Amino acid sequence: MCGIVGYVGNRQSLEVLIGGLRRLEYRGYDSAGVAVIGEDGRLSTHKKAGKLNVLTEELATSPIADGATGIGHTRWATHGGPTDGNAHPHLGDDGKLALIHNGIIENFAVLKEELLAEGYTFSSETDTEVAAVMLGREYRSAGDLTEAFRRLVGRLHGAFTLLAVHQDQPGVVVGARRNSPLVLGLGDGENFLGSDVAAFVEHTRRAVAIGQDQIVTIRPDSIEVTDFQGNPVETEPFEIAWDASAAEKGGWSSFMAKEISEEPEAIANTLRGRLVDGAVQLPELDGVGEVLADADRVLILACGTAAYAGTLGKYALEKWAGLPVDVELSHEFRYRDPVIGKKTVVVSISQSGETMDTLMAVKYAREQGATTLSICNTQGATIARESHAALYTHAGPEVAVASTKAFVAQVTALYLLALHLAAARGTLTPDQIRENLDELAGIPDKLRTVLEAGPEIRELARGMSDTRSVLFLGRHVGYPIALEGALKLKELAYIHAEGFAAGELKHGPIALIEPGQRVFVIVPSPRVSTSLHPKVVSNIQEIRARGAHVIAIAEQGDVAVLPFAEDVLRIPLAAPLFEPLLAVAPLQIFAMELAAAKGLDVDQPRNLAKSVTVE
């Protein structure tokens, strides 16, 4: 969850650290802190509860000595509340060593008892301070920070990325990684570490993903990567596909507003180079092509928004590729003894590629003999490297914590996979595949027309700023969009919101309908969903008869909904499976605008973090 950054080089490190933390704050914003080895050779730290600007204001009024070696941290609280004392960095070796941490150390209590018995004291409630104190103890014995790390990590259980500096070794930052992301940035006379490439993309676009159970030592002019036993590890640098400007607001009121506006581009970029002469080309799947063609079942693993994208992928894979598909919440999957056959293909979906629940589920699936394929948006991500093959979306950096453009890119990638499998399995003719690809390629332009309705949706949201409950209804592909619309409202506006399959209403949930209850209904096209459309209109009549206020998401030209809906938001005509890529945008905008009308932070909702790197 947390954001970490480390630097050694020829600059004053505070500027690098604060800049990196600003781009990483979406990973956690309960507190922030920095540790720097100053030009006087002494270690200085400063940390504050609250968002990063609280720390920067403190540093402006109470500056610390700057230097060319430092680490910085922005926290999502796990062990201990968001207080100054629990903020990172934590200290060891009588204040000469500073350590920051992303993850959870599961055996911290046992280790803490051991240290207490030796006379060590603690000033925080965190598991991280236990690691810092223990690392300090090992440093005094080893006399070298890298060797001290090697001794420490062998004692730790759980998920962690650790970064540390020691004032006796200026010009050195050491990091260790297990089940939590760490990326190395390669500079000229300087090097960087971060939990995400966003930490250093302003300074370099050359990066290395640090692997599982590896330790990295950076100096201004050298890097060293070993496994936990000290054996050298070969590294494979990659080029970051976007620059720092892509992670800036660029004049938008929020990152979310900017990212919703980028959805047409996210879809187009995910398609780019993959549609060739009316066919799908996915060379990244060549290594598992025979397995995919011979699969007898697909299992999709994801959490939250990605799971709703996965449900849309299920509909496409079953319709086009003729495969049975199940969608599982990653955090439930491996705890119920699931049945996985040798011909099961497991598709995992994660924007960051670091979602811990999904990562552990993927590892379990591999252990059971499944072929694993990941869909993610982040180069060098752990889930992609743990999978047999990876299909990257190209949505660009998504900074707002609640996902928007990554969702439509994930759906696009799943549709490409479904059509790719349809071709390999012969379940669609080339003409049918071409027809669907043409439809998919036309979605970005149609989506741009949907986004033009932003001001209309803003007015609707402002008129509902005191609303305490909103329901969302949909059928078929409208159902996962109803779930996603409800999730966005919960994430951003902190009000009760629920999504239902519209046909389920009369089996219980209709008891929630009372006069004035606001209900969004995703209405399928009357021209291409001739059997579903009248059923959804009937569902609208059922709730209207009980006093509901209906907001319909309906196709342009659908006049049948007009007598039964107080508000209608229009989307262009599209084939059923492509409607969700258009219908989701009004719901995203509505949630964003309602949160803004309530004066809430759209980009950094309370209690949430962008990358969920703990189970």
XYZ file of C-alpha atoms in Angstrom:
615
model
C 0.000 0.000 0.000
C 2.666 2.481 1.072
C 4.815 4.587 -1.228
C 8.589 4.386 -0.841
C 11.456 6.157 -2.578
C 15.228 6.071 -2.167
C 17.984 8.142 -3.743
C 21.770 8.334 -3.997
C 23.543 10.670 -6.396
C 24.778 14.178 -6.906
C 21.625 16.150 -6.086
C 20.191 17.336 -2.828
C 18.033 14.336 -2.026
C 15.120 16.105 -0.316
C 13.871 17.560 -3.584
C 14.029 14.133 -5.233
C 12.324 12.425 -2.294
C 9.475 14.919 -1.955
C 8.882 14.892 -5.713
C 8.770 11.102 -5.719
C 6.446 10.983 -2.713
C 4.103 13.464 -4.364
C 3.728 11.089 -7.314
C 3.361 8.117 -4.954
C 0.898 9.638 -2.513
C -1.960 7.739 -4.137
C -0.454 4.622 -2.514
C -1.128 5.950 0.982
C -1.685 9.303 2.628
C -2.065 8.709 6.364
C 1.416 10.092 7.081
C 4.711 10.899 5.390
C 8.349 11.086 6.353
C 11.923 11.380 5.094
C 15.418 10.472 6.302
C 18.508 12.124 4.844
C 22.222 11.762 5.488
C 23.314 15.393 5.481
C 26.519 16.860 4.186
C 27.706 16.900 7.797
C 27.489 13.097 7.803
C 24.624 12.903 10.283
C 21.259 11.232 9.753
C 18.236 13.527 10.036
C 14.588 12.472 9.895
C 11.258 14.258 9.845
C 7.793 12.684 9.735
C 4.214 13.855 10.233
C 0.748 12.354 10.301
C -1.537 13.577 7.531
C -1.026 14.111 3.845
C 2.296 14.976 2.271
C 1.650 18.714 2.341
C 1.679 18.581 6.167
C 5.234 17.254 6.030
C 6.375 19.747 3.403
C 4.985 22.646 5.415
C 6.847 21.386 8.480
C 10.069 21.063 6.493
C 9.659 24.635 5.251
C 9.430 26.004 8.794
C 11.806 23.497 10.430
C 14.295 22.404 7.748
C 16.641 19.470 8.195
C 20.184 19.200 6.890
C 20.107 18.049 3.282
C 22.455 15.665 1.540
C 22.836 13.320 -1.404
C 21.510 10.139 0.269
C 17.957 9.664 1.497
C 14.739 7.683 1.731
C 11.101 8.811 1.876
C 7.770 7.211 2.714
C 4.047 7.889 2.450
C 1.937 5.548 4.577
C -1.303 3.612 4.475
C -1.767 2.619 8.108
C -1.754 -1.077 9.020
C -0.097 -1.641 12.413
C -0.935 1.388 14.546
C -3.018 4.449 13.755
C -1.963 7.386 11.548
C 0.119 9.288 14.128
C 3.458 11.078 14.086
C 4.976 8.276 16.158
C 3.780 5.520 13.852
C 4.884 7.342 10.694
C 7.980 6.124 8.862
C 11.002 6.225 8.903
C 11.726 4.256 12.053
C 15.153 4.268 13.660
C 17.682 1.704 14.793
C 21.270 1.613 16.041
C 20.776 4.546 18.424
C 19.298 6.760 15.733
C 22.041 6.229 13.162
C 19.916 3.973 10.937
C 16.544 4.758 9.318
C 14.187 2.226 7.737
C 10.925 2.443 5.779
C 8.555 -0.395 4.949
C 5.697 -1.403 2.666
C 3.762 -4.509 3.694
C 3.113 -6.449 6.896
C 5.618 -8.397 8.991
C 3.493 -11.221 10.321
C 5.840 -12.434 13.065
C 6.665 -8.987 14.437
C 5.218 -9.791 17.883
C 7.600 -12.717 18.431
C 10.567 -10.656 17.230
C 9.542 -7.749 19.419
C 9.474 -9.970 22.509
C 12.961 -11.143 21.640
C 14.221 -7.573 21.368
C 12.443 -6.453 24.535
C 14.144 -9.300 26.395
C 17.477 -7.936 25.176
C 16.657 -4.502 26.598
C 15.551 -2.673 23.454
C 12.705 -0.175 23.725
C 10.057 0.942 21.243
C 8.224 4.197 20.682
C 5.565 3.125 18.159
C 2.855 0.502 17.634
C 4.252 -0.621 14.289
C 5.764 -3.824 12.977
C 8.189 -1.636 11.027
C 9.995 -0.364 14.109
C 10.716 -3.972 15.067
C 12.486 -4.459 11.735
C 14.393 -1.180 12.152
C 15.642 -2.063 15.640
C 16.589 -5.584 14.554
C 18.392 -4.247 11.472
C 20.341 -1.876 13.708
C 21.350 -4.780 15.909
C 22.529 -6.769 12.894
C 24.433 -3.767 11.538
C 26.430 -3.427 14.720
C 27.446 -7.051 14.328
C 28.057 -7.073 10.563
C 29.411 -3.554 10.030
C 27.787 -3.480 6.587
C 24.226 -2.513 5.694
C 23.798 -5.066 2.898
C 25.007 -7.919 5.071
C 22.781 -6.709 7.913
C 19.812 -6.853 5.524
C 20.728 -10.387 4.528
C 20.636 -11.471 8.168
C 17.403 -9.579 8.856
C 15.252 -10.852 6.002
C 15.843 -14.452 6.986
C 13.966 -13.738 10.224
C 10.964 -11.968 8.723
C 7.666 -13.576 7.700
C 5.036 -11.852 5.594
C 5.094 -9.266 2.834
C 7.636 -6.484 2.817
C 9.686 -4.053 0.875
C 12.299 -2.464 3.118
C 14.631 0.455 2.395
C 17.281 1.682 4.799
C 20.206 4.069 5.150
C 22.923 4.283 7.808
C 24.903 7.405 8.564
C 28.136 5.366 8.671
C 27.599 4.466 4.999
C 26.686 7.679 3.145
C 26.064 7.203 -0.548
C 24.380 3.812 0.026
C 20.705 2.814 0.085
C 19.798 -0.847 0.549
C 16.419 -2.412 -0.193
C 14.876 -5.856 0.130
C 11.717 -7.262 -1.435
C 9.345 -10.117 -0.644
C 5.761 -10.127 -1.961
C 5.714 -6.340 -2.274
C 6.860 -4.169 -5.207
C 10.288 -2.583 -5.606
C 11.698 -0.976 -8.749
C 15.190 0.359 -9.443
C 15.707 3.508 -11.504
C 18.993 3.769 -13.424
C 20.438 7.258 -13.718
C 23.710 8.906 -14.734
C 25.772 9.312 -11.573
C 22.654 8.636 -9.528
C 20.282 5.770 -8.839
C 16.787 5.465 -7.425
C 14.517 2.985 -5.687
C 10.745 3.147 -5.490
C 7.608 1.105 -4.975
C 6.528 2.335 -8.407
C 8.340 3.853 -11.394
C 6.362 7.034 -10.714
C 8.825 7.662 -7.867
C 11.633 8.511 -10.278
C 10.220 8.808 -13.805
C 10.864 12.563 -13.659
C 14.602 11.794 -13.618
C 15.020 8.572 -15.607
C 12.959 6.238 -17.758
C 15.342 3.274 -17.446
C 14.235 0.826 -14.774
C 14.736 -2.665 -13.364
C 12.064 -4.646 -11.523
C 13.538 -6.190 -8.383
C 12.437 -9.797 -8.074
C 11.043 -11.889 -5.277
C 13.409 -12.415 -2.309
C 16.089 -10.092 -3.628
C 18.277 -7.434 -2.031
C 19.455 -4.365 -3.948
C 22.251 -1.986 -2.984
C 22.543 1.308 -4.844
C 25.395 3.790 -4.928
C 25.724 6.826 -7.211
C 27.763 4.898 -9.768
C 26.815 1.252 -9.156
C 24.026 -1.186 -8.368
C 24.191 -4.669 -6.910
C 21.304 -7.148 -6.860
C 21.509 -10.472 -5.045
C 19.111 -13.049 -3.704
C 18.558 -13.350 0.036
C 21.472 -15.802 0.234
C 23.887 -13.331 -1.404
C 24.078 -14.912 -4.864
C 24.326 -12.361 -7.721
C 21.185 -11.850 -9.812
C 21.110 -10.828 -13.464
C 18.971 -7.749 -14.128
C 16.948 -6.867 -17.218
C 16.403 -3.114 -17.645
C 13.245 -1.890 -19.356
C 12.154 1.467 -20.714
C 9.242 3.212 -19.009
C 6.627 3.889 -21.672
C 5.428 7.238 -20.282
C 7.029 10.357 -18.868
C 6.410 12.432 -15.756
C 3.984 14.773 -17.502
C 1.562 11.861 -17.937
C 1.194 11.715 -14.152
C 0.410 15.434 -13.765
C -3.075 16.963 -13.672
C -2.419 19.231 -16.624
C -5.029 21.813 -15.617
C -7.792 19.342 -14.709
C -9.633 19.780 -11.418
C -8.570 16.302 -10.300
C -6.609 13.330 -11.548
C -9.892 11.432 -11.801
C -11.393 14.058 -14.112
C -8.269 13.863 -16.262
C -8.264 10.073 -16.302
C -11.941 9.806 -17.259
C -11.207 12.187 -20.141
C -8.401 9.822 -21.204
C -10.628 6.748 -21.452
C -11.019 6.887 -25.251
C -7.244 7.110 -25.553
C -6.772 4.242 -23.056
C -8.986 1.992 -25.185
C -7.312 3.064 -28.418
C -3.831 2.521 -26.969
C -4.758 -0.939 -25.712
C -5.935 -1.810 -29.233
C -2.979 -0.193 -31.011
C -0.816 -2.710 -32.874
C -3.105 -5.585 -31.946
C -5.658 -5.237 -34.759
C -4.099 -6.292 -38.044
C -6.099 -6.894 -41.245
C -9.299 -7.608 -39.354
C -7.695 -10.064 -36.953
C -6.257 -9.970 -33.429
C -2.513 -10.305 -32.998
C -1.246 -10.889 -29.468
C 2.384 -12.019 -29.824
C 2.857 -11.830 -26.055
C 0.674 -14.953 -25.837
C 2.675 -17.008 -28.344
C 4.334 -19.021 -25.592
C 0.983 -20.282 -24.308
C -0.905 -20.337 -27.603
C -1.418 -24.111 -27.753
C -2.555 -24.256 -24.136
C -5.068 -21.453 -24.682
C -6.488 -23.112 -27.777
C -6.854 -26.418 -25.908
C -8.299 -24.953 -22.693
C -11.533 -26.401 -21.351
C -12.193 -23.719 -18.734
C -11.172 -20.173 -17.864
C -10.974 -18.872 -14.322
C -10.736 -15.090 -13.843
C -9.204 -13.808 -10.588
C -9.526 -10.184 -9.503
C -10.737 -7.821 -6.775
C -13.050 -4.808 -6.777
C -13.318 -2.925 -10.053
C -11.069 -5.452 -11.805
C -13.510 -8.222 -10.827
C -16.342 -6.356 -12.556
C -14.152 -6.043 -15.659
C -13.598 -9.772 -15.324
C -17.344 -10.415 -15.312
C -17.660 -8.596 -18.625
C -14.751 -10.707 -19.860
C -16.701 -13.806 -18.815
C -19.639 -12.805 -21.007
C -17.330 -12.218 -23.980
C -15.297 -15.404 -23.546
C -18.392 -17.546 -23.228
C -20.194 -15.942 -26.169
C -17.276 -15.671 -28.582
C -14.848 -18.425 -27.554
C -17.399 -20.964 -26.285
C -15.524 -21.562 -23.035
C -17.028 -21.937 -19.569
C -15.762 -19.094 -17.386
C -15.879 -18.439 -13.654
C -14.985 -15.143 -11.988
C -13.524 -15.424 -8.494
C -12.594 -12.826 -5.899
C -8.884 -13.412 -5.439
C -8.983 -13.204 -1.655
C -11.573 -16.007 -1.449
C -10.150 -18.268 -4.128
C -7.365 -20.236 -2.474
C -9.120 -20.725 0.845
C -11.894 -23.002 -0.424
C -9.882 -25.828 -2.084
C -10.868 -24.879 -5.661
C -10.845 -27.501 -8.396
C -8.267 -26.648 -11.072
C -7.635 -28.941 -13.998
C -4.582 -29.156 -16.240
C -6.586 -27.459 -19.002
C -7.739 -24.596 -16.789
C -6.449 -21.182 -17.827
C -6.314 -18.676 -14.988
C -6.581 -15.019 -16.020
C -5.663 -12.503 -13.314
C -6.524 -8.816 -13.563
C -4.778 -6.044 -11.629
C -4.106 -2.431 -12.589
C -0.901 -2.298 -10.562
C 0.066 -5.916 -11.066
C 0.912 -5.928 -7.356
C -2.468 -6.666 -5.718
C -1.415 -9.059 -2.961
C -4.664 -11.059 -2.867
C -4.430 -11.655 -6.604
C -0.698 -12.372 -6.549
C -1.094 -15.095 -3.935
C -4.045 -16.562 -5.841
C -1.949 -16.686 -9.026
C 0.866 -18.460 -7.201
C -1.599 -20.979 -5.836
C -3.067 -21.585 -9.308
C 0.409 -22.203 -10.729
C 1.156 -24.663 -7.949
C -2.017 -26.530 -8.936
C -0.803 -26.831 -12.523
C -2.883 -24.123 -14.212
C -1.622 -21.944 -17.032
C -1.680 -18.346 -15.825
C -2.184 -15.184 -17.856
C -2.158 -11.703 -16.320
C -3.789 -8.495 -17.500
C -2.182 -5.455 -15.913
C -1.197 -1.870 -16.598
C 2.233 -1.616 -14.977
C 5.511 -2.645 -16.574
C 7.664 -4.976 -14.535
C 4.783 -5.830 -12.202
C 5.081 -8.873 -9.955
C 1.880 -10.608 -11.082
C 2.959 -10.323 -14.718
C 6.330 -11.868 -13.901
C 4.743 -14.649 -11.843
C 2.400 -15.564 -14.722
C 3.162 -17.684 -17.773
C 2.176 -14.769 -20.022
C 1.100 -11.148 -19.623
C -1.239 -8.968 -21.657
C -0.498 -5.341 -20.819
C -3.094 -2.650 -21.090
C -1.772 0.732 -22.172
C -3.915 3.084 -20.141
C -0.940 5.108 -18.915
C -0.486 6.026 -15.251
C -3.666 6.096 -13.192
C -3.141 8.289 -10.140
C -6.664 8.661 -8.718
C -7.227 5.886 -6.214
C -10.632 4.870 -7.610
C -10.074 3.224 -10.977
C -11.681 4.581 -14.156
C -9.593 4.430 -17.325
C -7.859 1.245 -16.167
C -11.288 -0.421 -16.008
C -12.162 0.277 -19.645
C -8.656 -0.777 -20.709
C -9.041 -4.062 -18.809
C -12.374 -4.750 -20.495
C -10.792 -3.976 -23.863
C -7.926 -6.400 -23.196
C -10.378 -9.116 -22.162
C -12.368 -8.615 -25.351
C -9.175 -8.927 -27.381
C -8.361 -12.141 -25.534
C -11.862 -13.492 -26.183
C -11.656 -12.766 -29.917
C -8.121 -14.175 -30.051
C -9.386 -17.424 -28.518
C -12.421 -17.433 -30.804
C -10.063 -17.411 -33.787
C -7.806 -20.105 -32.303
C -10.771 -22.349 -31.454
C -12.756 -21.651 -34.618
C -15.872 -20.581 -32.719
C -16.290 -17.417 -34.810
C -15.698 -16.963 -38.518
C -13.100 -14.438 -39.710
C -15.938 -12.155 -40.828
C -17.553 -12.303 -37.389
C -14.242 -11.497 -35.740
C -13.670 -8.588 -38.116
C -17.164 -7.253 -37.411
C -16.566 -7.297 -33.645
C -13.139 -5.724 -33.996
C -14.564 -2.941 -36.128
C -17.145 -2.288 -33.428
C -14.464 -2.276 -30.737
C -12.244 0.072 -32.750
C -15.159 2.514 -33.027
C -15.768 2.705 -29.271
C -13.252 5.516 -28.528
C -15.086 7.961 -30.813
C -18.465 6.976 -29.369
C -17.100 7.352 -25.850
C -15.934 10.892 -26.594
C -19.546 11.854 -27.313
C -20.600 10.353 -23.958
C -17.981 12.409 -22.127
C -19.434 15.584 -23.633
C -22.398 15.106 -21.269
C -20.187 15.922 -18.295
C -21.869 19.274 -17.468
C -25.335 17.672 -17.541
C -24.186 14.932 -15.149
C -22.554 17.531 -12.912
C -25.856 19.348 -12.503
C -27.605 16.073 -11.737
C -25.012 15.252 -9.081
C -25.201 18.670 -7.452
C -28.943 18.271 -7.101
C -28.363 15.017 -5.233
C -25.587 16.148 -2.886
C -27.706 15.372 0.190
C -28.712 11.907 -1.052
C -27.951 9.153 1.441
C -28.651 6.050 -0.672
C -28.505 5.219 -4.375
C -29.315 1.904 -6.050
C -28.084 0.665 -9.435
C -29.859 -1.885 -11.633
C -28.777 -3.719 -14.759
C -29.274 -6.927 -16.685
C -26.734 -9.029 -18.588
C -23.718 -6.763 -19.250
C -25.539 -3.971 -17.444
C -25.298 -5.891 -14.178
C -21.509 -5.585 -13.660
C -21.812 -1.926 -14.669
C -24.438 -1.478 -11.951
C -22.007 -3.040 -9.470
C -19.200 -0.772 -10.655
C -21.400 2.320 -10.486
C -22.301 1.501 -6.889
C -18.663 0.855 -5.985
C -17.561 4.213 -7.394
C -20.196 6.017 -5.342
C -19.174 4.198 -2.174
C -15.489 4.900 -2.793
C -15.856 8.584 -3.588
C -18.993 9.938 -1.898
C -19.118 7.683 1.193
C -22.835 6.973 0.867
C -24.781 3.747 0.775
C -24.891 2.373 -2.759
C -25.795 -1.086 -4.012
C -25.832 -2.682 -7.437
C -28.342 -5.404 -8.290
C -29.248 -7.631 -11.184
C -32.550 -6.011 -12.131
C -34.404 -9.314 -12.233
C -33.365 -9.974 -8.633
C -35.414 -7.021 -7.372
C -38.614 -8.927 -6.799
C -36.709 -11.627 -4.898
C -36.072 -9.294 -1.980
C -34.244 -6.007 -2.708
C -37.435 -4.257 -3.867
C -38.157 -3.863 -0.150
C -35.543 -1.083 -0.216
C -37.621 1.035 -2.589
C -39.437 3.904 -0.941
C -40.694 7.263 -2.219
C -37.782 9.368 -3.468
C -35.251 6.523 -3.607
C -32.764 7.336 -6.392
C -32.167 4.428 -8.762
C -29.845 4.301 -11.771
C -30.937 1.797 -14.404
C -28.666 0.675 -17.239
C -31.126 0.113 -20.090
C -30.075 -2.167 -22.975
C -30.686 -1.057 -26.541
C -34.208 -1.718 -27.832
C -32.738 -2.305 -31.295
C -30.102 -4.938 -30.466
C -31.365 -6.331 -27.139
C -34.959 -6.880 -28.151
C -35.672 -9.501 -25.477
C -33.972 -7.729 -22.567
C -35.138 -4.176 -23.190
C -38.841 -4.730 -22.362
C -37.878 -6.652 -19.228
C -35.745 -3.763 -17.964
C -38.536 -1.296 -18.743
C -40.827 -3.540 -16.676
C -38.328 -3.399 -13.812
C -38.414 0.394 -14.048
C -42.198 0.346 -13.857
C -42.031 -1.880 -10.762
C -39.855 0.574 -8.838
C -41.640 3.669 -10.162
C -44.900 2.248 -8.826
C -43.289 2.361 -5.388
C -42.069 5.945 -5.649
C -38.506 5.553 -6.950
C -36.769 8.403 -8.786
C -35.241 6.769 -11.879
C -32.129 7.909 -13.750
C -31.796 5.835 -16.926
C -28.630 5.226 -18.921
C -30.212 4.615 -22.302
C -29.381 4.533 -25.981
C -29.933 7.652 -28.039
C -33.382 7.341 -29.599
C -34.817 5.024 -26.952
C -38.167 6.724 -26.336
C -39.698 3.818 -24.430
C -37.979 4.863 -21.197
C -39.138 8.485 -21.303
C -42.502 7.998 -19.529
C -40.819 6.107 -16.695
C -37.573 7.971 -15.961
C -37.129 11.379 -14.327
C -33.686 11.734 -15.929
C -32.146 10.070 -18.974
C -28.412 10.034 -19.791
C -27.813 9.045 -23.400
C -25.164 6.774 -24.940
C -24.638 5.922 -28.629
C -25.901 2.698 -30.169
C -23.520 -0.230 -29.698
C -23.720 -4.010 -29.818
C -24.625 -5.472 -26.390
C -21.119 -6.478 -25.296
C -19.770 -3.032 -26.138
C -22.450 -1.025 -24.333
C -20.630 -1.278 -20.958
C -17.649 0.678 -22.299
C -20.046 3.557 -22.934
C -22.470 3.151 -20.019
C -19.816 3.161 -17.288
C -18.557 6.693 -18.005
C -21.721 8.564 -16.867
C -21.656 6.615 -13.597
C -17.977 7.437 -13.030
C -18.609 11.117 -13.698
C -21.660 11.107 -11.444
C -19.734 9.625 -8.508
C -16.896 12.083 -9.033
C -19.198 15.101 -9.251
C -21.307 14.063 -6.270
C -18.156 13.678 -4.168
C -16.925 17.080 -5.345
C -20.310 18.641 -4.516
C -19.913 17.288 -0.982
C -16.441 18.829 -0.722
C -14.649 15.477 -0.622
C -11.214 14.579 -1.977
C -11.945 12.844 -5.272
C -8.430 11.533 -5.858
C -7.640 10.322 -2.353
C -10.768 8.882 -0.709
C -10.578 8.097 2.981
C -9.167 4.767 4.124
C -8.213 3.671 0.590
C -4.953 3.221 -1.289
C -4.282 2.627 -4.954
C -2.188 -0.514 -4.791
C -3.339 -3.104 -2.248
C -0.100 -4.868 -1.375
C -1.291 -6.569 1.823
C -3.794 -9.415 2.227
